[in-house]
């Protein structure tokens, strides 16, 4: 995941102070090449307060988290960013129980989200695994 590459914990904490900061960041990544409505293909839109985009023609609204590993989270986006940061920067493994305690979410939710993060990391070009693991 190129999301947090090269950032210290202090830089990360300063950059992502609220869920809205996280949504803004996701929107900038998601639509960096421009917006195109997923329903009708139109390119003109309105930006909402939560950085979602609403098509000017058909009215379809798409959030920055739609179609990402952050879609339909059962906890705050900022917590999810912190979990991703910790998973991508720690040298030791993290258990779902540790994450659940640390971020005050259920163990099952932590496990499910961590699986999604691992899948994203596995498919990411910036985290290719070499040799035997």
PDB file of N, CA and C in Angstrom, residues 55-98:
ATOM      1  N   UNK A  55     -23.125  13.011  -9.523  1.00  0.00           N
ATOM      2  CA  UNK A  55     -23.195  13.263 -10.956  1.00  0.00           C
ATOM      3  C   UNK A  55     -24.236  14.343 -11.259  1.00  0.00           C
ATOM      4  N   UNK A  56     -23.896  15.281 -12.141  1.00  0.00           N
ATOM      5  CA  UNK A  56     -24.820  16.351 -12.532  1.00  0.00           C
ATOM      6  C   UNK A  56     -25.957  15.859 -13.421  1.00  0.00           C
ATOM      7  N   UNK A  57     -25.800  14.729 -14.078  1.00  0.00           N
ATOM      8  CA  UNK A  57     -26.828  14.222 -14.989  1.00  0.00           C
ATOM      9  C   UNK A  57     -27.787  13.253 -14.291  1.00  0.00           C
ATOM     10  N   UNK A  58     -27.269  12.157 -13.745  1.00  0.00           N
ATOM     11  CA  UNK A  58     -28.157  11.131 -13.175  1.00  0.00           C
ATOM     12  C   UNK A  58     -28.329  11.243 -11.665  1.00  0.00           C
ATOM     13  N   UNK A  59     -27.496  12.034 -10.993  1.00  0.00           N
ATOM     14  CA  UNK A  59     -27.633  12.231  -9.553  1.00  0.00           C
ATOM     15  C   UNK A  59     -27.028  11.141  -8.687  1.00  0.00           C
ATOM     16  N   UNK A  60     -26.338  10.185  -9.301  1.00  0.00           N
ATOM     17  CA  UNK A  60     -25.697   9.117  -8.526  1.00  0.00           C
ATOM     18  C   UNK A  60     -24.576   9.704  -7.668  1.00  0.00           C
ATOM     19  N   UNK A  61     -24.533   9.275  -6.408  1.00  0.00           N
ATOM     20  CA  UNK A  61     -23.502   9.749  -5.485  1.00  0.00           C
ATOM     21  C   UNK A  61     -22.548   8.611  -5.157  1.00  0.00           C
ATOM     22  N   UNK A  62     -21.260   8.900  -5.219  1.00  0.00           N
ATOM     23  CA  UNK A  62     -20.228   7.913  -4.891  1.00  0.00           C
ATOM     24  C   UNK A  62     -19.313   8.493  -3.828  1.00  0.00           C
ATOM     25  N   UNK A  63     -19.109   7.729  -2.765  1.00  0.00           N
ATOM     26  CA  UNK A  63     -18.244   8.193  -1.677  1.00  0.00           C
ATOM     27  C   UNK A  63     -16.791   7.827  -1.975  1.00  0.00           C
ATOM     28  N   UNK A  64     -15.865   8.512  -1.315  1.00  0.00           N
ATOM     29  CA  UNK A  64     -14.449   8.180  -1.510  1.00  0.00           C
ATOM     30  C   UNK A  64     -14.109   6.749  -1.082  1.00  0.00           C
ATOM     31  N   UNK A  65     -14.892   6.174  -0.171  1.00  0.00           N
ATOM     32  CA  UNK A  65     -14.594   4.829   0.320  1.00  0.00           C
ATOM     33  C   UNK A  65     -15.197   3.725  -0.546  1.00  0.00           C
ATOM     34  N   UNK A  66     -16.153   4.059  -1.413  1.00  0.00           N
ATOM     35  CA  UNK A  66     -16.821   3.045  -2.244  1.00  0.00           C
ATOM     36  C   UNK A  66     -15.804   2.328  -3.123  1.00  0.00           C
ATOM     37  N   UNK A  67     -15.868   1.002  -3.104  1.00  0.00           N
ATOM     38  CA  UNK A  67     -14.964   0.209  -3.920  1.00  0.00           C
ATOM     39  C   UNK A  67     -13.558   0.083  -3.368  1.00  0.00           C
ATOM     40  N   UNK A  68     -13.355   0.488  -2.123  1.00  0.00           N
ATOM     41  CA  UNK A  68     -12.040   0.381  -1.483  1.00  0.00           C
ATOM     42  C   UNK A  68     -12.145  -0.546  -0.281  1.00  0.00           C
ATOM     43  N   UNK A  69     -11.029  -0.833   0.350  1.00  0.00           N
ATOM     44  CA  UNK A  69     -11.067  -1.671   1.544  1.00  0.00           C
ATOM     45  C   UNK A  69     -11.716  -0.956   2.721  1.00  0.00           C
ATOM     46  N   UNK A  70     -11.969   0.342   2.577  1.00  0.00           N
ATOM     47  CA  UNK A  70     -12.602   1.121   3.638  1.00  0.00           C
ATOM     48  C   UNK A  70     -14.122   1.188   3.479  1.00  0.00           C
ATOM     49  N   UNK A  71     -14.663   0.546   2.456  1.00  0.00           N
ATOM     50  CA  UNK A  71     -16.101   0.568   2.197  1.00  0.00           C
ATOM     51  C   UNK A  71     -16.862  -0.166   3.306  1.00  0.00           C
ATOM     52  N   UNK A  72     -17.914   0.458   3.786  1.00  0.00           N
ATOM     53  CA  UNK A  72     -18.807  -0.108   4.816  1.00  0.00           C
ATOM     54  C   UNK A  72     -18.090  -0.497   6.110  1.00  0.00           C
ATOM     55  N   UNK A  73     -17.212   0.360   6.559  1.00  0.00           N
ATOM     56  CA  UNK A  73     -16.530   0.125   7.836  1.00  0.00           C
ATOM     57  C   UNK A  73     -17.520   0.183   8.985  1.00  0.00           C
ATOM     58  N   UNK A  74     -17.271  -0.595  10.022  1.00  0.00           N
ATOM     59  CA  UNK A  74     -18.110  -0.562  11.220  1.00  0.00           C
ATOM     60  C   UNK A  74     -17.475   0.281  12.312  1.00  0.00           C
ATOM     61  N   UNK A  75     -16.426   0.992  11.966  1.00  0.00           N
ATOM     62  CA  UNK A  75     -15.743   1.881  12.904  1.00  0.00           C
ATOM     63  C   UNK A  75     -15.191   3.049  12.096  1.00  0.00           C
ATOM     64  N   UNK A  76     -14.645   4.041  12.769  1.00  0.00           N
ATOM     65  CA  UNK A  76     -14.200   5.265  12.111  1.00  0.00           C
ATOM     66  C   UNK A  76     -13.078   5.069  11.103  1.00  0.00           C
ATOM     67  N   UNK A  77     -13.105   5.902  10.094  1.00  0.00           N
ATOM     68  CA  UNK A  77     -12.095   5.841   9.039  1.00  0.00           C
ATOM     69  C   UNK A  77     -10.700   6.144   9.578  1.00  0.00           C
ATOM     70  N   UNK A  78     -10.618   7.043  10.529  1.00  0.00           N
ATOM     71  CA  UNK A  78      -9.312   7.372  11.119  1.00  0.00           C
ATOM     72  C   UNK A  78      -8.717   6.152  11.831  1.00  0.00           C
ATOM     73  N   UNK A  79      -9.552   5.409  12.557  1.00  0.00           N
ATOM     74  CA  UNK A  79      -9.073   4.175  13.198  1.00  0.00           C
ATOM     75  C   UNK A  79      -8.560   3.206  12.139  1.00  0.00           C
ATOM     76  N   UNK A  80      -9.294   3.100  11.039  1.00  0.00           N
ATOM     77  CA  UNK A  80      -8.889   2.196   9.957  1.00  0.00           C
ATOM     78  C   UNK A  80      -7.540   2.614   9.377  1.00  0.00           C
ATOM     79  N   UNK A  81      -7.346   3.923   9.198  1.00  0.00           N
ATOM     80  CA  UNK A  81      -6.065   4.416   8.700  1.00  0.00           C
ATOM     81  C   UNK A  81      -4.940   4.067   9.676  1.00  0.00           C
ATOM     82  N   UNK A  82      -5.202   4.224  10.968  1.00  0.00           N
ATOM     83  CA  UNK A  82      -4.180   3.904  11.971  1.00  0.00           C
ATOM     84  C   UNK A  82      -3.847   2.415  11.967  1.00  0.00           C
ATOM     85  N   UNK A  83      -4.859   1.577  11.804  1.00  0.00           N
ATOM     86  CA  UNK A  83      -4.617   0.132  11.743  1.00  0.00           C
ATOM     87  C   UNK A  83      -3.753  -0.186  10.522  1.00  0.00           C
ATOM     88  N   UNK A  84      -4.090   0.401   9.377  1.00  0.00           N
ATOM     89  CA  UNK A  84      -3.289   0.190   8.157  1.00  0.00           C
ATOM     90  C   UNK A  84      -1.859   0.671   8.354  1.00  0.00           C
ATOM     91  N   UNK A  85      -1.723   1.840   8.961  1.00  0.00           N
ATOM     92  CA  UNK A  85      -0.385   2.385   9.203  1.00  0.00           C
ATOM     93  C   UNK A  85       0.423   1.425  10.066  1.00  0.00           C
ATOM     94  N   UNK A  86      -0.191   0.952  11.131  1.00  0.00           N
ATOM     95  CA  UNK A  86       0.513   0.045  12.038  1.00  0.00           C
ATOM     96  C   UNK A  86       0.869  -1.267  11.342  1.00  0.00           C
ATOM     97  N   UNK A  87      -0.055  -1.788  10.550  1.00  0.00           N
ATOM     98  CA  UNK A  87       0.204  -3.048   9.852  1.00  0.00           C
ATOM     99  C   UNK A  87       1.318  -2.916   8.817  1.00  0.00           C
ATOM    100  N   UNK A  88       1.432  -1.753   8.199  1.00  0.00           N
ATOM    101  CA  UNK A  88       2.442  -1.586   7.146  1.00  0.00           C
ATOM    102  C   UNK A  88       3.789  -1.109   7.665  1.00  0.00           C
ATOM    103  N   UNK A  89       3.851  -0.659   8.911  1.00  0.00           N
ATOM    104  CA  UNK A  89       5.121  -0.145   9.429  1.00  0.00           C
ATOM    105  C   UNK A  89       5.718  -0.984  10.550  1.00  0.00           C
ATOM    106  N   UNK A  90       4.948  -1.851  11.155  1.00  0.00           N
ATOM    107  CA  UNK A  90       5.472  -2.643  12.269  1.00  0.00           C
ATOM    108  C   UNK A  90       6.317  -3.805  11.751  1.00  0.00           C
ATOM    109  N   UNK A  91       7.341  -4.140  12.502  1.00  0.00           N
ATOM    110  CA  UNK A  91       8.187  -5.261  12.107  1.00  0.00           C
ATOM    111  C   UNK A  91       7.672  -6.572  12.684  1.00  0.00           C
ATOM    112  N   UNK A  92       6.922  -6.487  13.756  1.00  0.00           N
ATOM    113  CA  UNK A  92       6.338  -7.675  14.362  1.00  0.00           C
ATOM    114  C   UNK A  92       4.907  -7.832  13.867  1.00  0.00           C
ATOM    115  N   UNK A  93       4.414  -9.048  13.912  1.00  0.00           N
ATOM    116  CA  UNK A  93       3.035  -9.290  13.512  1.00  0.00           C
ATOM    117  C   UNK A  93       2.055  -8.730  14.527  1.00  0.00           C
ATOM    118  N   UNK A  94       0.877  -8.402  14.061  1.00  0.00           N
ATOM    119  CA  UNK A  94      -0.192  -7.917  14.932  1.00  0.00           C
ATOM    120  C   UNK A  94      -1.302  -8.947  14.951  1.00  0.00           C
ATOM    121  N   UNK A  95      -1.844  -9.206  16.111  1.00  0.00           N
ATOM    122  CA  UNK A  95      -2.984 -10.112  16.188  1.00  0.00           C
ATOM    123  C   UNK A  95      -4.270  -9.298  16.186  1.00  0.00           C
ATOM    124  N   UNK A  96      -5.351  -9.938  15.801  1.00  0.00           N
ATOM    125  CA  UNK A  96      -6.657  -9.275  15.809  1.00  0.00           C
ATOM    126  C   UNK A  96      -7.039  -8.877  17.229  1.00  0.00           C
ATOM    127  N   UNK A  97      -6.634  -9.669  18.209  1.00  0.00           N
ATOM    128  CA  UNK A  97      -6.937  -9.340  19.610  1.00  0.00           C
ATOM    129  C   UNK A  97      -6.227  -8.061  20.040  1.00  0.00           C
ATOM    130  N   UNK A  98      -4.964  -7.908  19.647  1.00  0.00           N
ATOM    131  CA  UNK A  98      -4.224  -6.680  19.966  1.00  0.00           C
ATOM    132  C   UNK A  98      -4.887  -5.465  19.326  1.00  0.00           C
TER     133      UNK A  98
END
